[in-house]
CSV table of C-alpha atoms in Angstrom, one decimal:
chain,number,residue,atom,x,y,z
O,443,UNK,CA,14.2,-10.1,0.4
O,444,UNK,CA,15.4,-11.8,-2.9
O,445,UNK,CA,17.6,-14.1,-0.7
O,446,UNK,CA,14.5,-15.1,1.5
O,447,UNK,CA,12.3,-15.8,-1.7
O,448,UNK,CA,14.8,-17.8,-3.1
O,449,UNK,CA,15.4,-19.9,-0.4
O,450,UNK,CA,11.7,-20.6,0.3
O,451,UNK,CA,11.6,-21.5,-3.4
O,452,UNK,CA,14.8,-24.1,-2.8
O,453,UNK,CA,12.8,-25.7,0.5
O,454,UNK,CA,9.6,-26.2,-1.5
O,455,UNK,CA,11.2,-27.7,-4.3
O,456,UNK,CA,13.3,-30.1,-2.1
O,457,UNK,CA,10.1,-30.9,-0.3
O,458,UNK,CA,8.2,-31.7,-3.3
O,459,UNK,CA,11.3,-34.1,-4.5
O,460,UNK,CA,11.0,-35.7,-1.4
O,461,UNK,CA,7.7,-37.2,-2.1
O,462,UNK,CA,8.1,-37.5,-5.6
O,463,UNK,CA,8.9,-41.4,-5.3
O,464,UNK,CA,8.2,-43.4,-8.3
O,465,UNK,CA,6.2,-46.6,-8.0
O,466,UNK,CA,6.8,-49.2,-10.6
O,467,UNK,CA,3.1,-50.7,-10.2
O,468,UNK,CA,1.0,-49.5,-12.5
O,469,UNK,CA,-2.1,-49.2,-10.3
O,470,UNK,CA,-1.2,-48.3,-6.1
O,471,UNK,CA,-3.5,-47.8,-3.6
O,472,UNK,CA,-2.6,-47.5,0.4
O,473,UNK,CA,-5.4,-46.9,2.9
O,474,UNK,CA,-5.3,-46.4,6.7
O,475,UNK,CA,-7.1,-49.2,8.2
O,476,UNK,CA,-8.3,-47.4,11.3
O,477,UNK,CA,-9.8,-44.3,9.6
O,478,UNK,CA,-10.4,-45.4,6.0
O,479,UNK,CA,-8.0,-42.4,4.9
O,480,UNK,CA,-6.3,-42.8,1.6
O,481,UNK,CA,-2.5,-42.4,2.0
O,482,UNK,CA,-1.6,-42.8,-1.5
O,483,UNK,CA,-3.3,-43.5,-4.7
O,484,UNK,CA,-2.0,-44.1,-8.3
O,485,UNK,CA,-4.8,-45.5,-11.0
O,486,UNK,CA,-6.9,-47.0,-8.1
O,487,UNK,CA,-9.9,-47.2,-10.3
O,488,UNK,CA,-8.4,-48.9,-13.2
O,489,UNK,CA,-9.6,-52.3,-13.9
O,490,UNK,CA,-7.1,-54.9,-14.5
O,491,UNK,CA,-6.3,-58.6,-14.1
O,492,UNK,CA,-5.7,-59.7,-10.8
O,493,UNK,CA,-4.0,-63.0,-11.0
O,494,UNK,CA,-3.8,-64.9,-7.9
O,495,UNK,CA,-5.0,-62.1,-5.7
O,496,UNK,CA,-8.2,-64.3,-6.7
O,497,UNK,CA,-7.3,-66.8,-4.3
O,498,UNK,CA,-8.2,-64.4,-1.4
O,499,UNK,CA,-12.0,-64.7,-2.6
O,500,UNK,CA,-11.5,-68.4,-3.0
O,501,UNK,CA,-10.5,-68.7,0.4
O,502,UNK,CA,-13.2,-66.8,2.1
O,503,UNK,CA,-16.1,-68.3,0.0
O,504,UNK,CA,-14.5,-71.8,0.8
O,505,UNK,CA,-14.6,-70.9,4.6
O,506,UNK,CA,-18.0,-69.3,4.4
O,507,UNK,CA,-19.2,-72.9,3.5
O,508,UNK,CA,-18.2,-74.3,6.7
O,509,UNK,CA,-17.1,-77.2,5.2
O,510,UNK,CA,-15.2,-80.0,7.2
O,511,UNK,CA,-11.3,-78.7,7.3
O,512,UNK,CA,-10.1,-82.3,7.9
O,513,UNK,CA,-11.7,-84.0,4.9
O,514,UNK,CA,-9.4,-85.6,2.7
O,515,UNK,CA,-9.3,-83.9,-0.9
O,516,UNK,CA,-7.6,-85.8,-3.7
O,517,UNK,CA,-6.0,-83.8,-6.5
O,518,UNK,CA,-7.4,-84.8,-9.9
O,519,UNK,CA,-6.3,-84.5,-13.5
O,520,UNK,CA,-9.2,-81.9,-14.0
O,521,UNK,CA,-7.3,-79.5,-11.2
O,522,UNK,CA,-4.5,-79.3,-13.6
O,523,UNK,CA,-3.8,-76.0,-15.2
O,524,UNK,CA,-4.6,-76.5,-18.9
O,525,UNK,CA,-5.1,-72.7,-19.6
O,526,UNK,CA,-1.3,-71.5,-18.8
O,527,UNK,CA,0.2,-74.8,-18.3
O,528,UNK,CA,1.7,-73.5,-15.3
O,529,UNK,CA,3.7,-75.9,-12.9
O,530,UNK,CA,2.7,-77.3,-9.5
O,531,UNK,CA,4.4,-79.2,-6.9
O,532,UNK,CA,1.2,-80.8,-5.7
O,533,UNK,CA,1.0,-84.1,-7.6
O,534,UNK,CA,-2.2,-85.5,-9.3
O,535,UNK,CA,-3.3,-88.4,-6.9
O,536,UNK,CA,-2.1,-86.7,-4.0
O,537,UNK,CA,-5.0,-87.0,-1.0
O,538,UNK,CA,-4.3,-84.0,1.5
O,539,UNK,CA,-6.8,-82.5,4.2
O,540,UNK,CA,-8.9,-79.4,3.1
O,541,UNK,CA,-7.0,-77.6,5.8
O,542,UNK,CA,-3.6,-78.2,3.9
O,543,UNK,CA,-5.2,-77.8,0.4
O,544,UNK,CA,-6.4,-74.3,1.6
O,545,UNK,CA,-2.8,-73.7,2.8
O,546,UNK,CA,-1.3,-74.7,-0.5
O,547,UNK,CA,-3.6,-72.4,-2.2
O,548,UNK,CA,-2.8,-69.2,-0.2
O,549,UNK,CA,0.8,-69.4,0.9
O,550,UNK,CA,2.2,-70.9,-2.0
O,551,UNK,CA,-0.2,-70.0,-4.4
O,552,UNK,CA,-0.8,-73.5,-5.8
O,553,UNK,CA,-3.2,-73.5,-8.8
O,554,UNK,CA,-4.2,-77.2,-8.6
O,555,UNK,CA,-5.0,-76.5,-4.7
O,556,UNK,CA,-7.2,-73.6,-5.7
O,557,UNK,CA,-8.9,-75.4,-8.3
O,558,UNK,CA,-9.5,-78.5,-6.1
O,559,UNK,CA,-11.3,-76.2,-3.4
O,560,UNK,CA,-13.6,-75.2,-5.9
O,561,UNK,CA,-14.4,-78.6,-7.4
O,562,UNK,CA,-15.0,-79.9,-3.9
O,563,UNK,CA,-17.4,-76.9,-3.1
O,564,UNK,CA,-20.9,-77.9,-1.9
O,565,UNK,CA,-22.8,-78.1,-5.5
O,566,UNK,CA,-19.7,-78.2,-7.4
O,567,UNK,CA,-17.8,-75.7,-9.5
O,568,UNK,CA,-21.1,-73.8,-10.7
O,569,UNK,CA,-22.0,-73.4,-7.2
O,570,UNK,CA,-18.8,-71.8,-6.4
O,571,UNK,CA,-19.1,-69.3,-9.0
O,572,UNK,CA,-22.4,-68.4,-7.8
O,573,UNK,CA,-21.2,-68.1,-4.0
O,574,UNK,CA,-18.2,-65.9,-5.7
O,575,UNK,CA,-20.5,-63.5,-7.2
O,576,UNK,CA,-22.7,-63.3,-4.2
O,577,UNK,CA,-19.7,-62.4,-2.1
O,578,UNK,CA,-18.3,-59.6,-4.5
O,579,UNK,CA,-21.9,-58.0,-4.5
O,580,UNK,CA,-22.1,-58.4,-0.7
O,581,UNK,CA,-18.7,-56.6,-0.5
O,582,UNK,CA,-19.8,-54.0,-2.9
O,583,UNK,CA,-16.9,-54.8,-5.2
O,584,UNK,CA,-18.6,-53.2,-8.3
O,585,UNK,CA,-15.7,-53.1,-10.8
O,586,UNK,CA,-14.9,-56.8,-10.2
O,587,UNK,CA,-15.5,-60.0,-12.1
O,588,UNK,CA,-14.0,-63.4,-11.1
O,589,UNK,CA,-15.1,-66.2,-13.0
O,590,UNK,CA,-12.5,-68.9,-11.9
O,591,UNK,CA,-10.6,-69.9,-8.5
O,592,UNK,CA,-7.2,-69.7,-9.5
O,593,UNK,CA,-6.6,-66.3,-11.2
O,594,UNK,CA,-5.0,-67.8,-14.0
O,595,UNK,CA,-7.5,-66.4,-16.3
O,596,UNK,CA,-7.3,-62.7,-17.4
O,597,UNK,CA,-11.1,-62.4,-17.2
O,598,UNK,CA,-10.5,-62.3,-13.2
O,599,UNK,CA,-10.4,-58.4,-13.0
O,600,UNK,CA,-10.8,-55.7,-10.4
O,601,UNK,CA,-9.5,-52.3,-9.5
O,602,UNK,CA,-6.9,-51.6,-6.4
O,603,UNK,CA,-10.3,-49.8,-4.8
O,604,UNK,CA,-12.2,-52.8,-4.9
O,605,UNK,CA,-9.3,-55.2,-3.8
O,606,UNK,CA,-8.6,-53.1,-0.4
O,607,UNK,CA,-12.5,-53.9,0.4
O,608,UNK,CA,-11.5,-57.8,-0.5
O,609,UNK,CA,-8.3,-57.5,1.7
O,610,UNK,CA,-10.5,-56.0,4.5
O,611,UNK,CA,-12.8,-58.8,4.3
O,612,UNK,CA,-10.3,-61.4,4.2
O,613,UNK,CA,-8.4,-60.0,7.4
O,614,UNK,CA,-11.8,-60.8,9.5
O,615,UNK,CA,-10.9,-64.6,8.7
O,616,UNK,CA,-8.3,-65.9,11.3
O,617,UNK,CA,-7.3,-68.8,9.1
O,618,UNK,CA,-6.8,-66.6,6.1
O,619,UNK,CA,-4.5,-64.2,8.1
O,620,UNK,CA,-2.6,-67.1,9.8
O,621,UNK,CA,-2.0,-68.9,6.6
O,622,UNK,CA,-0.9,-65.6,4.4
O,623,UNK,CA,1.5,-64.4,7.1
O,624,UNK,CA,3.3,-67.9,7.5
O,625,UNK,CA,6.7,-67.7,5.9
O,626,UNK,CA,6.6,-71.8,5.2
O,627,UNK,CA,5.1,-74.9,6.2
O,628,UNK,CA,5.6,-78.5,6.2
O,629,UNK,CA,2.9,-80.7,4.5
O,630,UNK,CA,2.6,-84.0,4.1
O,631,UNK,CA,2.4,-85.4,0.5
O,632,UNK,CA,2.3,-88.9,-0.1
O,633,UNK,CA,3.9,-90.0,3.3
O,634,UNK,CA,6.7,-87.1,3.0
O,635,UNK,CA,6.7,-84.1,4.9
O,636,UNK,CA,7.3,-81.1,2.2
O,637,UNK,CA,8.4,-78.0,2.8
O,638,UNK,CA,6.4,-75.2,1.1
O,639,UNK,CA,7.0,-71.3,1.0
O,640,UNK,CA,5.2,-68.1,1.2
O,641,UNK,CA,5.4,-66.5,-2.3
O,642,UNK,CA,5.9,-63.0,-0.3
O,643,UNK,CA,9.4,-63.0,0.6
O,644,UNK,CA,8.6,-60.0,2.9
O,645,UNK,CA,6.7,-62.4,5.2
O,646,UNK,CA,8.9,-63.2,7.9
O,647,UNK,CA,11.5,-60.7,6.9
O,648,UNK,CA,13.0,-58.8,10.1
O,649,UNK,CA,11.2,-55.8,10.9
O,650,UNK,CA,8.0,-56.3,9.0
O,651,UNK,CA,4.8,-56.8,10.9
O,652,UNK,CA,2.5,-58.2,8.2
O,653,UNK,CA,-1.2,-58.9,8.9
O,654,UNK,CA,-2.3,-60.4,5.6
O,655,UNK,CA,-0.4,-60.9,2.4
O,656,UNK,CA,-1.3,-62.3,-1.2
O,657,UNK,CA,0.9,-62.2,-4.2
O,658,UNK,CA,-0.1,-62.8,-7.8
O,659,UNK,CA,1.3,-63.0,-11.2
O,660,UNK,CA,0.3,-64.0,-14.7
O,661,UNK,CA,1.7,-62.2,-18.1
O,662,UNK,CA,-1.3,-60.3,-18.3
O,663,UNK,CA,-1.5,-59.0,-14.9
O,664,UNK,CA,2.1,-58.5,-14.0
O,665,UNK,CA,3.3,-58.8,-10.5
O,666,UNK,CA,0.6,-58.1,-7.9
O,667,UNK,CA,0.5,-57.8,-4.3
O,668,UNK,CA,-1.9,-57.2,-1.3
O,669,UNK,CA,-0.6,-56.5,2.0
O,670,UNK,CA,-1.7,-55.3,5.3
O,671,UNK,CA,1.2,-54.0,7.5
O,672,UNK,CA,1.9,-52.0,10.7
O,673,UNK,CA,4.5,-49.2,10.3
O,674,UNK,CA,5.0,-46.1,12.3
O,675,UNK,CA,2.1,-46.5,14.4
O,676,UNK,CA,-0.3,-47.1,11.2
O,677,UNK,CA,-2.3,-50.2,10.1
O,678,UNK,CA,-2.4,-50.1,6.5
O,679,UNK,CA,-3.6,-51.9,3.6
O,680,UNK,CA,-1.6,-51.6,0.3
O,681,UNK,CA,-2.4,-53.0,-3.2
O,682,UNK,CA,-0.2,-53.1,-5.7
O,683,UNK,CA,-1.1,-54.0,-9.3
O,684,UNK,CA,0.9,-54.7,-12.4
O,685,UNK,CA,4.5,-54.3,-11.6
O,686,UNK,CA,7.2,-55.6,-14.1
O,687,UNK,CA,8.9,-57.5,-11.9
O,688,UNK,CA,8.9,-58.9,-8.5
O,689,UNK,CA,12.0,-56.8,-7.5
O,690,UNK,CA,9.8,-53.8,-8.6
O,691,UNK,CA,6.9,-55.0,-6.5
O,692,UNK,CA,9.2,-55.3,-3.3
O,693,UNK,CA,10.7,-51.9,-3.9
O,694,UNK,CA,7.3,-50.1,-4.2
O,695,UNK,CA,6.3,-51.8,-0.7
O,696,UNK,CA,9.7,-50.5,0.6
O,697,UNK,CA,8.9,-47.1,-0.9
O,698,UNK,CA,5.2,-47.2,0.8
O,699,UNK,CA,6.7,-47.9,4.1
O,700,UNK,CA,9.2,-45.3,4.0
O,701,UNK,CA,7.5,-42.4,2.2
O,702,UNK,CA,3.8,-42.9,2.7
O,703,UNK,CA,3.7,-44.4,6.1
O,704,UNK,CA,6.9,-42.5,7.4
O,705,UNK,CA,8.6,-45.5,8.5
O,706,UNK,CA,12.0,-46.2,7.2
O,707,UNK,CA,12.1,-49.3,9.3
O,708,UNK,CA,14.9,-51.5,10.6
O,709,UNK,CA,15.3,-53.7,7.2
O,710,UNK,CA,16.0,-52.8,3.7
O,711,UNK,CA,15.4,-55.5,0.9
O,712,UNK,CA,17.3,-56.3,-2.1
O,713,UNK,CA,16.3,-58.6,-4.7
O,714,UNK,CA,18.7,-61.6,-5.1
O,715,UNK,CA,18.3,-64.0,-8.0
O,716,UNK,CA,17.9,-67.7,-7.2
O,717,UNK,CA,18.5,-70.6,-9.4
O,718,UNK,CA,15.4,-70.2,-11.3
O,719,UNK,CA,15.6,-66.6,-11.5
O,720,UNK,CA,13.1,-65.3,-9.2
O,721,UNK,CA,14.1,-62.9,-6.5
O,722,UNK,CA,14.6,-63.5,-2.8
O,723,UNK,CA,14.6,-61.3,0.3
O,724,UNK,CA,17.6,-61.3,2.8
O,725,UNK,CA,17.7,-59.3,5.9
O,726,UNK,CA,19.7,-56.5,7.0
O,727,UNK,CA,20.1,-54.4,10.2
O,728,UNK,CA,20.4,-51.1,8.1
O,729,UNK,CA,17.2,-49.4,6.5
O,730,UNK,CA,16.9,-48.8,2.9
O,731,UNK,CA,19.4,-46.4,1.5
O,732,UNK,CA,18.2,-44.2,-1.3
O,733,UNK,CA,20.4,-42.6,-3.7
O,734,UNK,CA,19.6,-39.7,-5.9
O,735,UNK,CA,19.8,-39.8,-9.7
O,736,UNK,CA,18.6,-38.1,-12.7
O,737,UNK,CA,15.7,-40.3,-12.8
O,738,UNK,CA,14.5,-40.1,-9.2
O,739,UNK,CA,15.7,-41.7,-6.0
O,740,UNK,CA,16.7,-45.4,-6.2
O,741,UNK,CA,16.3,-47.9,-3.5
O,742,UNK,CA,18.9,-50.4,-2.5
O,743,UNK,CA,17.9,-53.0,-0.3
O,744,UNK,CA,18.4,-56.4,1.3
O,745,UNK,CA,15.9,-59.3,2.5
O,746,UNK,CA,14.7,-61.7,5.3
O,747,UNK,CA,15.2,-65.1,5.9
O,748,UNK,CA,13.0,-67.3,8.3
O,749,UNK,CA,13.6,-70.0,10.8
O,750,UNK,CA,13.3,-73.7,9.9
O,751,UNK,CA,11.4,-76.3,11.8
O,752,UNK,CA,13.3,-79.1,13.3
O,753,UNK,CA,11.5,-81.8,11.3
O,754,UNK,CA,12.9,-84.4,8.6
O,755,UNK,CA,11.7,-83.1,5.6
O,756,UNK,CA,12.2,-82.4,1.6
O,757,UNK,CA,12.7,-79.2,0.4
O,758,UNK,CA,11.0,-78.8,-3.1
O,759,UNK,CA,13.0,-76.8,-5.6
O,760,UNK,CA,11.1,-73.6,-6.6
O,761,UNK,CA,10.0,-73.8,-10.3
O,762,UNK,CA,8.6,-70.5,-12.1
O,763,UNK,CA,5.2,-70.6,-12.3
O,764,UNK,CA,2.0,-68.3,-12.5
O,765,UNK,CA,0.7,-67.3,-9.0
């Protein structure tokens, strides 16, 4: 009897340890899309800065206005970030179709592009802000305040619970899902085809079925991520807020896929430093390997590359910036 009791206790402890997966992000929420069931929650009602996750709202409001997506927009000095002095790969004076400006704002999280979209909104920036407030109210995002289009301001704040609502709404826009799930694209800048990449390195990685993606970063917000994924037969939305590093954000996504969604997946990821110090993702045929340690399980990972288009183009060097 005692042996059976001890065996039951050991099994209970082992089962608990298997699900005691540490998440580095300060707020985490994972919701099953088809049922609305909360699969995992950590500080989901905590209000925090959301950085460039803001740009999903910017895109929805712009698309709701039904403006001419082929209309050329000139990037002006007033679109330059004077708050954080973040860098941009879009030069002042460049004239780009609104469709490509939206692509730059969402896929590459370019702040000048997002600012230009708001500036050229019908009625100008004040009308844009009013439209954002109406959209927030319509989506029932009661804990959300968005004051500008880029996410550079720490006054743009929300909760993981509200951001799931935003992600659900954004996923109904075909243009947003197409852009945010593109790993890279060529955009003509002043007569040259320039290659821009998705800020989420899991997009395009082997084995990842991603339906929506947006990253964010400022010093106040930390590393943030919204992602809708399909794994283990589940369609789920994950929101990660205030991770300490891009590698932490990626490992949290892997932990969610493996332990919350129940899908180890054919791909693991490893953060590999690039010349500017930012992590990249490389593909691996093996799933993530977890090693036990005193501080809990640790995931070792790899990451996925993407195919290149056969065009003449200029590859732009990646710079560290707020996004």
